[in-house]
Short mmCIF file of C-alpha atoms and ligand atoms in Angstrom, two decimals:
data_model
loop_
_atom_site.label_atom_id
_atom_site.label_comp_id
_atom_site.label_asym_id
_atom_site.label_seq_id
_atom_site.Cartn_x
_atom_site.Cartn_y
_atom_site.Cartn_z
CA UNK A 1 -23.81 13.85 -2.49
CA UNK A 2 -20.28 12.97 -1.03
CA UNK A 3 -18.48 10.11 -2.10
CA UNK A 4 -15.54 8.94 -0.55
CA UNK A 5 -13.24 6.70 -3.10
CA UNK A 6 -9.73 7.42 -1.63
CA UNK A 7 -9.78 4.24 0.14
CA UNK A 8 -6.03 3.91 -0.99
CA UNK A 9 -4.56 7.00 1.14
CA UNK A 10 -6.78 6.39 4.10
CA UNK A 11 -9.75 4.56 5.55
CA UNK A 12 -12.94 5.55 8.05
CA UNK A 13 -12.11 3.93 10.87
CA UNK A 14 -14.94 1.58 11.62
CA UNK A 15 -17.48 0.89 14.69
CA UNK A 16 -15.39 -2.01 16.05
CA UNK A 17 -11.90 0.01 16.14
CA UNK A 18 -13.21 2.85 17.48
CA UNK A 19 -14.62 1.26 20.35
CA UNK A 20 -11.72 -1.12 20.94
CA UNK A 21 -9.50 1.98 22.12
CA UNK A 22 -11.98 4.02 23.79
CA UNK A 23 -11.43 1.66 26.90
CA UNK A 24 -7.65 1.88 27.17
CA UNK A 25 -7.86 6.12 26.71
CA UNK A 26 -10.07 6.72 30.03
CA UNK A 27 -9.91 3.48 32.40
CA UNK A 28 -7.04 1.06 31.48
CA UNK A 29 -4.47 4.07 30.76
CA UNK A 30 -1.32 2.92 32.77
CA UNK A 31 1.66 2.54 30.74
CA UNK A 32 2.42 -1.16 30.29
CA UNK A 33 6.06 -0.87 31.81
CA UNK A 34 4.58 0.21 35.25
CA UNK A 35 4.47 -2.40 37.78
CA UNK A 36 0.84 -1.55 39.46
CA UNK A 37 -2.05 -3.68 38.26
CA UNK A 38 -3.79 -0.84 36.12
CA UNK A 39 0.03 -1.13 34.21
CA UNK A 40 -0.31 -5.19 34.20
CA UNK A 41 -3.67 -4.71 32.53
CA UNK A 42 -2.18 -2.50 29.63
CA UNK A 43 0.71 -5.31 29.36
CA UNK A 44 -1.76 -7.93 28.87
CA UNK A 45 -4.09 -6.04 26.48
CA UNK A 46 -1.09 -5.62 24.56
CA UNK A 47 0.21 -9.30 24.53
CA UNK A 48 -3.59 -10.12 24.02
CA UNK A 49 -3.32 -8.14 20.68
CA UNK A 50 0.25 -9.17 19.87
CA UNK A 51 -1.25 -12.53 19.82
CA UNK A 52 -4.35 -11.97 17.85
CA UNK A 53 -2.16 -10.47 15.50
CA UNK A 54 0.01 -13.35 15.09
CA UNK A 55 -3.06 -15.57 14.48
CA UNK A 56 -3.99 -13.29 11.33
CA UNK A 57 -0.23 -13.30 9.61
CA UNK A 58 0.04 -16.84 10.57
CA UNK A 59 3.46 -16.45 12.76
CA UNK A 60 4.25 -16.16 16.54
CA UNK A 61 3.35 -13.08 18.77
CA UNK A 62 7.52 -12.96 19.32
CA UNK A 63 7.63 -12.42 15.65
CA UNK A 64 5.39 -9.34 15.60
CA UNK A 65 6.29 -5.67 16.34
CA UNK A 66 3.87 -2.57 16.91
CA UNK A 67 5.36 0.66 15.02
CA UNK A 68 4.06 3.95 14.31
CA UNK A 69 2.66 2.74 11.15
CA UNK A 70 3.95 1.28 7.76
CA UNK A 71 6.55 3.84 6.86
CA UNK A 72 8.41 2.58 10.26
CA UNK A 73 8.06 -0.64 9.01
CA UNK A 74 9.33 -0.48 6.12
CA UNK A 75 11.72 1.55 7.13
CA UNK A 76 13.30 -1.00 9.82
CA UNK A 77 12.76 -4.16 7.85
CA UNK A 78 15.26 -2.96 5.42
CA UNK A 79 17.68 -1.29 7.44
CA UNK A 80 17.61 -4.15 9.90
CA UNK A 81 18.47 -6.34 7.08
CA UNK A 82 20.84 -3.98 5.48
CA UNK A 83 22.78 -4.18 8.45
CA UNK A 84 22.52 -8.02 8.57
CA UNK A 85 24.38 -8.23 4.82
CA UNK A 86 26.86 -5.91 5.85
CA UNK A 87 27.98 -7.58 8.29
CA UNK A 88 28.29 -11.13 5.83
CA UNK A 89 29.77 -8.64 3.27
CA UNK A 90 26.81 -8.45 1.34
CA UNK A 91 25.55 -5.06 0.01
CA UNK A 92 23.24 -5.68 -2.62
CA UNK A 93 19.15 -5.34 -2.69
CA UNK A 94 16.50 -5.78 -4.82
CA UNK A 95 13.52 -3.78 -5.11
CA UNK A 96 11.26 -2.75 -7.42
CA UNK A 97 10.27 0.25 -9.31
CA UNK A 98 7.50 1.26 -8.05
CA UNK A 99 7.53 0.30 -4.23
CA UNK A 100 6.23 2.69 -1.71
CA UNK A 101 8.69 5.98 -1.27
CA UNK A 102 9.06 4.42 2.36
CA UNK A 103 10.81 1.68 1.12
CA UNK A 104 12.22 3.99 -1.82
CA UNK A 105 13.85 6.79 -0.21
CA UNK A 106 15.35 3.97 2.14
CA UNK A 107 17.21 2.37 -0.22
CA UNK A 108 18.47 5.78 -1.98
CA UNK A 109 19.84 6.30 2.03
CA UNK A 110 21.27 2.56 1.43
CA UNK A 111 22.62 3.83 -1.84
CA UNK A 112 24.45 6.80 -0.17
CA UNK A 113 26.21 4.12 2.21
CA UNK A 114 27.73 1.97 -0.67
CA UNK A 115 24.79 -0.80 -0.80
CA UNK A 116 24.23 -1.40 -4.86
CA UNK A 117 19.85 -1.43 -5.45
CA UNK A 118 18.49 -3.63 -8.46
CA UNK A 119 15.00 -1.92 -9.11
CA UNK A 120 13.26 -4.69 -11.11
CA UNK A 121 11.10 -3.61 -14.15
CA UNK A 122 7.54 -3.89 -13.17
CA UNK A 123 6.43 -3.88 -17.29
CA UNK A 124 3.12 -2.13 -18.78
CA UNK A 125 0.92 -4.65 -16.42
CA UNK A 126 2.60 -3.59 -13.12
CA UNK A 127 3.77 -7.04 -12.31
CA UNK A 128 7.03 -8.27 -11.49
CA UNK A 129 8.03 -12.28 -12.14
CA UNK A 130 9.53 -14.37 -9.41
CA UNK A 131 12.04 -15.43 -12.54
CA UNK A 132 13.05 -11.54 -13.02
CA UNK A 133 13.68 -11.77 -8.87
CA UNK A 134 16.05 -14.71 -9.11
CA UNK A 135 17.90 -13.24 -12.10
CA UNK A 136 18.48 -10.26 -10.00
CA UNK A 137 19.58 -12.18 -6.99
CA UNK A 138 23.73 -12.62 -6.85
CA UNK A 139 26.01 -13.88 -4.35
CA UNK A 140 25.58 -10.45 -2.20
CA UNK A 141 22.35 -10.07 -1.88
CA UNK A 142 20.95 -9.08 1.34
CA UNK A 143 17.33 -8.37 0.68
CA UNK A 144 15.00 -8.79 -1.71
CA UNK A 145 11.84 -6.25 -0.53
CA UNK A 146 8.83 -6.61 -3.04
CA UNK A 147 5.38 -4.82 -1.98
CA UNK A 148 2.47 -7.39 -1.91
CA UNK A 149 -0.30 -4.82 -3.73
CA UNK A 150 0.71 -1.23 -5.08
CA UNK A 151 -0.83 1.59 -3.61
CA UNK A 152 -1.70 3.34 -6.63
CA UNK A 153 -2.51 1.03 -9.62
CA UNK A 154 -3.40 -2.01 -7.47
CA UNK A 155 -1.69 -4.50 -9.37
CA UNK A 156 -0.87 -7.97 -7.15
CA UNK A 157 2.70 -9.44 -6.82
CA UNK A 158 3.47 -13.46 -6.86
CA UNK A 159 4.62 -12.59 -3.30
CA UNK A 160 4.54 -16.45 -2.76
CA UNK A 161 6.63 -17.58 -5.38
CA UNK A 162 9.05 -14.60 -5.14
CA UNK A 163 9.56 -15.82 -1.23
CA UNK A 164 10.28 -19.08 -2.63
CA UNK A 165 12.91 -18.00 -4.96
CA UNK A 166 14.76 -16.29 -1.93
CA UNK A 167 14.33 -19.19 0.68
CA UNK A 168 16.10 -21.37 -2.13
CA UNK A 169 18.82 -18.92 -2.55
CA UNK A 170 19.10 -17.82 1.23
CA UNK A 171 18.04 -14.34 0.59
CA UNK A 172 16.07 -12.54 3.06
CA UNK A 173 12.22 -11.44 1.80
CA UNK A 174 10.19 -8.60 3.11
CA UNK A 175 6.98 -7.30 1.68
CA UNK A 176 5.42 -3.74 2.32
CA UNK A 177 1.98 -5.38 2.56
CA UNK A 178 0.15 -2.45 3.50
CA UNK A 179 -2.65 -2.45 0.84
CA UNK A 180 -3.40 -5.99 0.64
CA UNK A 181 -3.41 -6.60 4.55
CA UNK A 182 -7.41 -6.94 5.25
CA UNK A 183 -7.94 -7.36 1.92
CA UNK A 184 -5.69 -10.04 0.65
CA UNK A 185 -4.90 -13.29 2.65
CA UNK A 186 -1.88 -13.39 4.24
CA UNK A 187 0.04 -15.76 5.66
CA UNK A 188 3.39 -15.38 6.25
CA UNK A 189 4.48 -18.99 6.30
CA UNK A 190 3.01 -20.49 3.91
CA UNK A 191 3.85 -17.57 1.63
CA UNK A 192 7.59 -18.11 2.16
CA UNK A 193 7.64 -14.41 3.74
CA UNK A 194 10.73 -13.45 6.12
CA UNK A 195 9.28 -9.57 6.91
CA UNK A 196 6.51 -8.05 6.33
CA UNK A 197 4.58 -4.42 7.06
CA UNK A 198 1.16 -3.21 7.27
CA UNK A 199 -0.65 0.13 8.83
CA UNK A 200 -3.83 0.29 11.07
CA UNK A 201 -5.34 3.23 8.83
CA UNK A 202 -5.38 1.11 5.57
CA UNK A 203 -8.31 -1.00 6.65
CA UNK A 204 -10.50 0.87 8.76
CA UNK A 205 -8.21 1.38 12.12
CA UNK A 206 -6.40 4.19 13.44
CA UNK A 207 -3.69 6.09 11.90
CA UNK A 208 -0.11 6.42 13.43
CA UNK A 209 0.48 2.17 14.07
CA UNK A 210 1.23 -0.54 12.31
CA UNK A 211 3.19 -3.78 12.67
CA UNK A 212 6.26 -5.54 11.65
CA UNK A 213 6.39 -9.01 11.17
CA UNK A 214 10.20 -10.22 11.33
CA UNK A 215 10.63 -14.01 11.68
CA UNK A 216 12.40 -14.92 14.61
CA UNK A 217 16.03 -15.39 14.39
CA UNK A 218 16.17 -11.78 12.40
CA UNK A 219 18.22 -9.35 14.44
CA UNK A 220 16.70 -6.11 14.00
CA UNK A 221 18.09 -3.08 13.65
CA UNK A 222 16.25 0.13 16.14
CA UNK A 223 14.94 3.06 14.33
CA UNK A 224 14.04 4.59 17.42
CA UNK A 225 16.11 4.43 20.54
CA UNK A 226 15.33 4.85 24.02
CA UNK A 227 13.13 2.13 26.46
CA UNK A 228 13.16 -0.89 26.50
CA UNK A 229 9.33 -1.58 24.57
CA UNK A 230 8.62 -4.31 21.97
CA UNK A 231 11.92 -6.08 23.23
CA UNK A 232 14.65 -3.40 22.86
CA UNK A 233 13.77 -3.18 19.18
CA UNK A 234 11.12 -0.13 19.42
CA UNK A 235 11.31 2.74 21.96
CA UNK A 236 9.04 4.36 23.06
CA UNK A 237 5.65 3.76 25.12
CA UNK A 238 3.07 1.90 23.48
CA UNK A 239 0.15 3.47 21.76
CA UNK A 240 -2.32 0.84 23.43
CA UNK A 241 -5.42 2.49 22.45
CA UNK A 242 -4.30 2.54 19.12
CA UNK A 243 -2.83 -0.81 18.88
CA UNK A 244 -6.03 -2.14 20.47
CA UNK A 245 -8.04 -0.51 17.72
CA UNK A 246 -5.56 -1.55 14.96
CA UNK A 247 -6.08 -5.39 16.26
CA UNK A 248 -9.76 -5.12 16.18
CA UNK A 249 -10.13 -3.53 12.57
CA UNK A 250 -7.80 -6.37 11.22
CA UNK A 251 -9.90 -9.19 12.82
CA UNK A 252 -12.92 -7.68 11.41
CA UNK A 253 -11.21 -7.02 7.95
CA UNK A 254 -9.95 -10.62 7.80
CA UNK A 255 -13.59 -11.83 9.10
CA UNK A 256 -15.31 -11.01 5.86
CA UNK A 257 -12.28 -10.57 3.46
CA UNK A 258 -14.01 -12.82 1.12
CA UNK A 259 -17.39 -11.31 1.26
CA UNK A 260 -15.97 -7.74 1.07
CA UNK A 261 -13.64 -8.69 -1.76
CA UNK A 262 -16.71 -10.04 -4.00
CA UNK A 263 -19.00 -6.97 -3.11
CA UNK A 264 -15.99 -4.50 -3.33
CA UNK A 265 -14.56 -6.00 -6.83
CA UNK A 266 -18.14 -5.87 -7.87
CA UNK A 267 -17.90 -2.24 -7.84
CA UNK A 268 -14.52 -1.77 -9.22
CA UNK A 269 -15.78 -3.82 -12.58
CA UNK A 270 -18.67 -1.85 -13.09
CA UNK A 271 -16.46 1.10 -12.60
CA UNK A 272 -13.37 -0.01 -14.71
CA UNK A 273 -16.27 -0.56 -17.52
CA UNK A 274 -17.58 3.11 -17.04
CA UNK A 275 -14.67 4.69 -17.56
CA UNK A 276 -13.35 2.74 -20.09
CA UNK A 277 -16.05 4.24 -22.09
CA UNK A 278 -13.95 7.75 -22.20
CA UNK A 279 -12.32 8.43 -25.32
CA UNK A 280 -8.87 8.19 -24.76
CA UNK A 281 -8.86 6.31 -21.50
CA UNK A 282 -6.45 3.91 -20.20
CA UNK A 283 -6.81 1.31 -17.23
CA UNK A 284 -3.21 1.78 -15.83
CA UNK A 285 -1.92 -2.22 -14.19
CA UNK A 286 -3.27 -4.93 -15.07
CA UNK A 287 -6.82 -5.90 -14.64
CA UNK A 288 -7.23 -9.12 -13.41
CA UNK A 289 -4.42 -9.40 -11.08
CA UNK A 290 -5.34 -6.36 -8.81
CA UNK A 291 -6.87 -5.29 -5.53
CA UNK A 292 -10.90 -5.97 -5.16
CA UNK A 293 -10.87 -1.74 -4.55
CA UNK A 294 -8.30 -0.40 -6.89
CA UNK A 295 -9.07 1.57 -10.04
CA UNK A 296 -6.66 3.72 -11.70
CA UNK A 297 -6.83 5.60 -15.37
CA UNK A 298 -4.69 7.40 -16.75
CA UNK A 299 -7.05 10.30 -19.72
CA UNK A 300 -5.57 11.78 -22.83
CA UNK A 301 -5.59 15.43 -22.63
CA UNK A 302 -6.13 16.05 -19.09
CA UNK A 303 -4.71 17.74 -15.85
CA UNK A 304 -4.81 15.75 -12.80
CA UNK A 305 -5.08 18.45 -10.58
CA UNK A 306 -8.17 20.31 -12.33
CA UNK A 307 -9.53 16.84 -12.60
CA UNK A 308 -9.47 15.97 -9.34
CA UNK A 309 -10.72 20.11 -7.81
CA UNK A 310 -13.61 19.71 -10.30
CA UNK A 311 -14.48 15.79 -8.50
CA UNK A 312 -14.05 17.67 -5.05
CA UNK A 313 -16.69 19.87 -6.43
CA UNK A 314 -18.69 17.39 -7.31
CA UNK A 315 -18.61 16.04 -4.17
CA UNK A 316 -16.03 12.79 -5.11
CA UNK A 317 -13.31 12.46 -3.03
CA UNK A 318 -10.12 10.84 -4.94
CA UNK A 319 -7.12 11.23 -5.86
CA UNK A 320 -4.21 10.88 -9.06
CA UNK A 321 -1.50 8.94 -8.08
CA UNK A 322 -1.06 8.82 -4.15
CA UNK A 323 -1.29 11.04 -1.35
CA UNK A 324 2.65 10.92 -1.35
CA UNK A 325 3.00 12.13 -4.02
CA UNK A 326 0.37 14.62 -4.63
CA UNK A 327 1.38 18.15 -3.95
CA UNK A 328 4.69 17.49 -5.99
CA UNK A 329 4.75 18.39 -9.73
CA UNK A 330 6.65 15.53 -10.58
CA UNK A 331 4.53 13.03 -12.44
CA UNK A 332 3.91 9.11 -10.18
CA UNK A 333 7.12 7.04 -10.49
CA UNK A 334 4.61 4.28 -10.56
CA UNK A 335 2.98 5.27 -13.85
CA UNK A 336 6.29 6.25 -15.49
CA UNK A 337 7.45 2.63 -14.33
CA UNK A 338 4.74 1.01 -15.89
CA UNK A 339 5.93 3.02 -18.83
CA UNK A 340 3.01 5.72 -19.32
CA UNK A 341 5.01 8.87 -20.98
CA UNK A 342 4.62 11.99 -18.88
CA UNK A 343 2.35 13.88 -20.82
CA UNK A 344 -0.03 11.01 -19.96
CA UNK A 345 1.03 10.41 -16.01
CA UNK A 346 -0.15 14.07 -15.39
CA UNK A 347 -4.08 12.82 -15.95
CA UNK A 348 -4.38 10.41 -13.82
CA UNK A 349 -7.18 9.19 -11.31
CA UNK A 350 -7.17 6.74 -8.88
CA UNK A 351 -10.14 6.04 -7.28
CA UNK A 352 -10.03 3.22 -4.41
CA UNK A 353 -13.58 1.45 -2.81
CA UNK A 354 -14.32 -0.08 0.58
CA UNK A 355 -17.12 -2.06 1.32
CA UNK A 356 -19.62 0.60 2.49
CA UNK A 357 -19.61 2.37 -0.55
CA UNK A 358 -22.83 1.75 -2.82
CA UNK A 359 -23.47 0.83 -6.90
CA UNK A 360 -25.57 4.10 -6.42
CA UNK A 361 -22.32 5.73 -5.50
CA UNK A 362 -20.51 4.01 -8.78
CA UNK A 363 -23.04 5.58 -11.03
CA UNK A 364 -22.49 8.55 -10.10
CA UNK A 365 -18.76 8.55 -10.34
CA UNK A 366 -18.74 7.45 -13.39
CA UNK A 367 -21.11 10.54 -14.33
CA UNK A 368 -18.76 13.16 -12.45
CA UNK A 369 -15.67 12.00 -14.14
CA UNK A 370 -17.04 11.93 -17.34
CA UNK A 371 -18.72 15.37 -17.16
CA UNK A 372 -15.45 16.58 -15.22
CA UNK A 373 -13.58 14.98 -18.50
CA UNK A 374 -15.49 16.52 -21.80
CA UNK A 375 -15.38 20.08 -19.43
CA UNK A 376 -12.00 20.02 -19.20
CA UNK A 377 -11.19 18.87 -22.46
CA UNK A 378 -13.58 21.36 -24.21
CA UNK A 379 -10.99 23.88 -22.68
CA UNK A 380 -8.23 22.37 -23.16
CA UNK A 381 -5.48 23.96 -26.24
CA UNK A 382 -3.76 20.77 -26.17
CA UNK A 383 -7.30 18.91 -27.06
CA UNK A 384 -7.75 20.90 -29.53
CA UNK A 385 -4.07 20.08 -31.19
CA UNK A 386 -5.25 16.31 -30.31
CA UNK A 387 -8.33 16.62 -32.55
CA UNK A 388 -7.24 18.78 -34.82
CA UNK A 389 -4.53 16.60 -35.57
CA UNK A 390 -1.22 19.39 -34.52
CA UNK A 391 -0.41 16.68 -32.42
CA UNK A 392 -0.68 12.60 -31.67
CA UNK A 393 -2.65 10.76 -29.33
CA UNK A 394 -0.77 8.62 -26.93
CA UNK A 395 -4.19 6.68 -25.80
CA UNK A 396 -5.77 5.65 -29.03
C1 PLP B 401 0.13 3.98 3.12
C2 PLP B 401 1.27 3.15 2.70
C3 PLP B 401 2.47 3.15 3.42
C4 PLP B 401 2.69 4.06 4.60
O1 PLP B 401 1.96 3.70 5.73
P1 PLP B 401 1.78 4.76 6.91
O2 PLP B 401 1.14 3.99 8.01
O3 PLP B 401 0.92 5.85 6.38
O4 PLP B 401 3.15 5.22 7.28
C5 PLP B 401 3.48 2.31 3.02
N1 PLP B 401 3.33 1.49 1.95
C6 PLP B 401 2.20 1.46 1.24
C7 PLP B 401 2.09 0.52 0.09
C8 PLP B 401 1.14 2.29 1.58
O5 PLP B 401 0.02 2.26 0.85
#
């Protein structure tokens, strides 16, 4: 058996994407800046999907920007809007602890300029308050960038309320929505939101595009320079195939959002109440506010790496703490902000649904881990000073 529950780092790309782009690989292939028909039919798909786009986020297709994917995004909503403040005088942002290291290691690059960074507490339940955002705010603020849903404890931000607080004090707002687009609803008016990213590959399109939202009005700033694409604001020849598949994965997402989200949090429950049956587990963010796919535990006593080579075994594809970060010693900055010690950040699993995976699938998860779990343990020196008592137990 193979089980795929790393949902969170990447998606299959589904039936509908894939056969959105194979038209625009072998027959309408012209690059969209060539004057010839086959060219004007590449334009068009692309405004077509510009516009469907649009639709979904609830904005205008001249609001809407194709990039390489979400770390682009990210990358030039905050720049652009760094370089708004600066030129008002204004060189102060306000971020979070636990954002994305796309919208991170921007900011530290901000930091090297002379911009001052606020990184809000996000507290034990992975939640920051649209009060803690307008305490941070001050007279030279130039962005306030909150992600809508983490990537690797799930946990939902009041992105609505948060927007509010910055419309009322004039502050720009931009959300890395990348995990909650096709699963959460969006819309960027209503939810008071001035920028906003997402990526094809988080909900079942292709990897390597994504969009920017940036309400008109908002100068932005070019990451990449050359051509003239996407208005002067994004070099480089379009990846229609990819945008076309992007488009047609979000439609579908959006389509059944509500259905998916009831059959997908279904899952999670049942799995949340598996695990929790560990000795010495933890649910890390909290557990109602979170993504319909997210679970993430942190287990007393454990490696993450073993953990997760003895899963692969198994057959369970998943993954502690994100992609990003895996491959690095360092424990997540996401569980340390949420205040788990290090000790405890090192055995840590995130496992993250999608709609096509099955309760049969659950049960046996929740068997693998806890096999993987007592094995490990049984091994383990630093169990036995646990249970013998040399040393105390963080989980209880
Ligand atoms: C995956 C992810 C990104 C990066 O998106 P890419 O398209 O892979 O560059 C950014 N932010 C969050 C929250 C993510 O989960």
């Amino acid at each position: 058996m193979r089980v795929y529950a790393d949902n969170a780092a990447t998606t299959k790309m589904s039936a509908a994407a894939i056969s959105a782009m194979l038209p625009y690989m072998d027959k309408i292939y012209a690059n969209p800046s060539s004057l010839h028909s086959l060219g004007q039919e590449a334009k068009e798909a692309l405004e077509n999907a510009r516009e469907r786009v649009a639709k979904v986020l609830g904005c205008e297709a001249r609001e809407i920007i194709f990039t390489s994917g979400g770390s682009e995004a990210d990358n030039q909503a905050i720049i652009s809007a760094a370089r708004i403040g600066e030129r008002k005088g204004r060189k102060h942002i306000v971020s979070t602890a636990f954002e994305h290291h796309a919208v991170l290691h921007t900011l530290d690059k901000l930091k090297k300029e002379g911009f001052e960074i606020t990184l809000l507490d996000v507290g034990e339940k992975g939640i920051v308050t649209p009060q803690q955002v307008s305490d941070a705010i001050r007279e030279d603020t130039a962005l306030v960038t909150v992600m809508y849903a983490n990537n690797e404890i799930g946990t939902i931000q009041p992105v609505e309320e948060i927007g509010k607080v910055c419309r009322e004090r004039g502050v720009l707002f931009h959300t890395d929505a990348v995990q909650a687009a096709g699963h959460l609803h969006i819309d960027v008016k209503k939810q008071n939101i001035d920028m906003l990213s997402l990526s094809g590959h988080k909900f079942h399109g292709p990897k390597g595009v994504g969009v920017l939202y940036a309400k008109k009005g908002i100068a932005l700033t070019n990451i990449i320079e050359g051509g003239a694409q996407e208005k002067g604001k994004r070099a480089g020849t379009e990846n229609i195939p990819a945008i076309m598949g992007m488009t047609a994965a979000l439609e579908e997402a959006v389509k059944n959002i509500d259905t998916n989200a009831e059959k997908v949090s279904a899952m999670r429950d049942r799995l949340i109440d598996g695990l929790s049956r560990i000795p010495h587990s933890i649910l890390n963010g909290d557990r109602e506010n979170r993504l319909p796919n997210n679970v993430n535990f942190c287990f007393e006593g454990i490696e993450g790496e073993a953990m997760l080579l003895l899963l692969d075994d198994m057959g369970v594809c998943a993954s502690s703490g994100s992609a990003c970060t895996s491959g690095s010693l360092d424990p997540s900055h996401v569980l340390l902000a949420i205040g788990r010690p290090h000790e405890i950040a090192h055995g840590s699993l995130r496992l993250s649904l999608c709609e096509e995976n099955t309760e049969e699938e659950i049960e046996y998860i929740i068997n693998a881990v806890t096999q993987v779990i007592f094995r490990l343990r049984s091994m383990s020196p630093v169990w036995r000073d646990l249970t013998e008592g040399r040393q105390q137990f963080v989980i209880r």
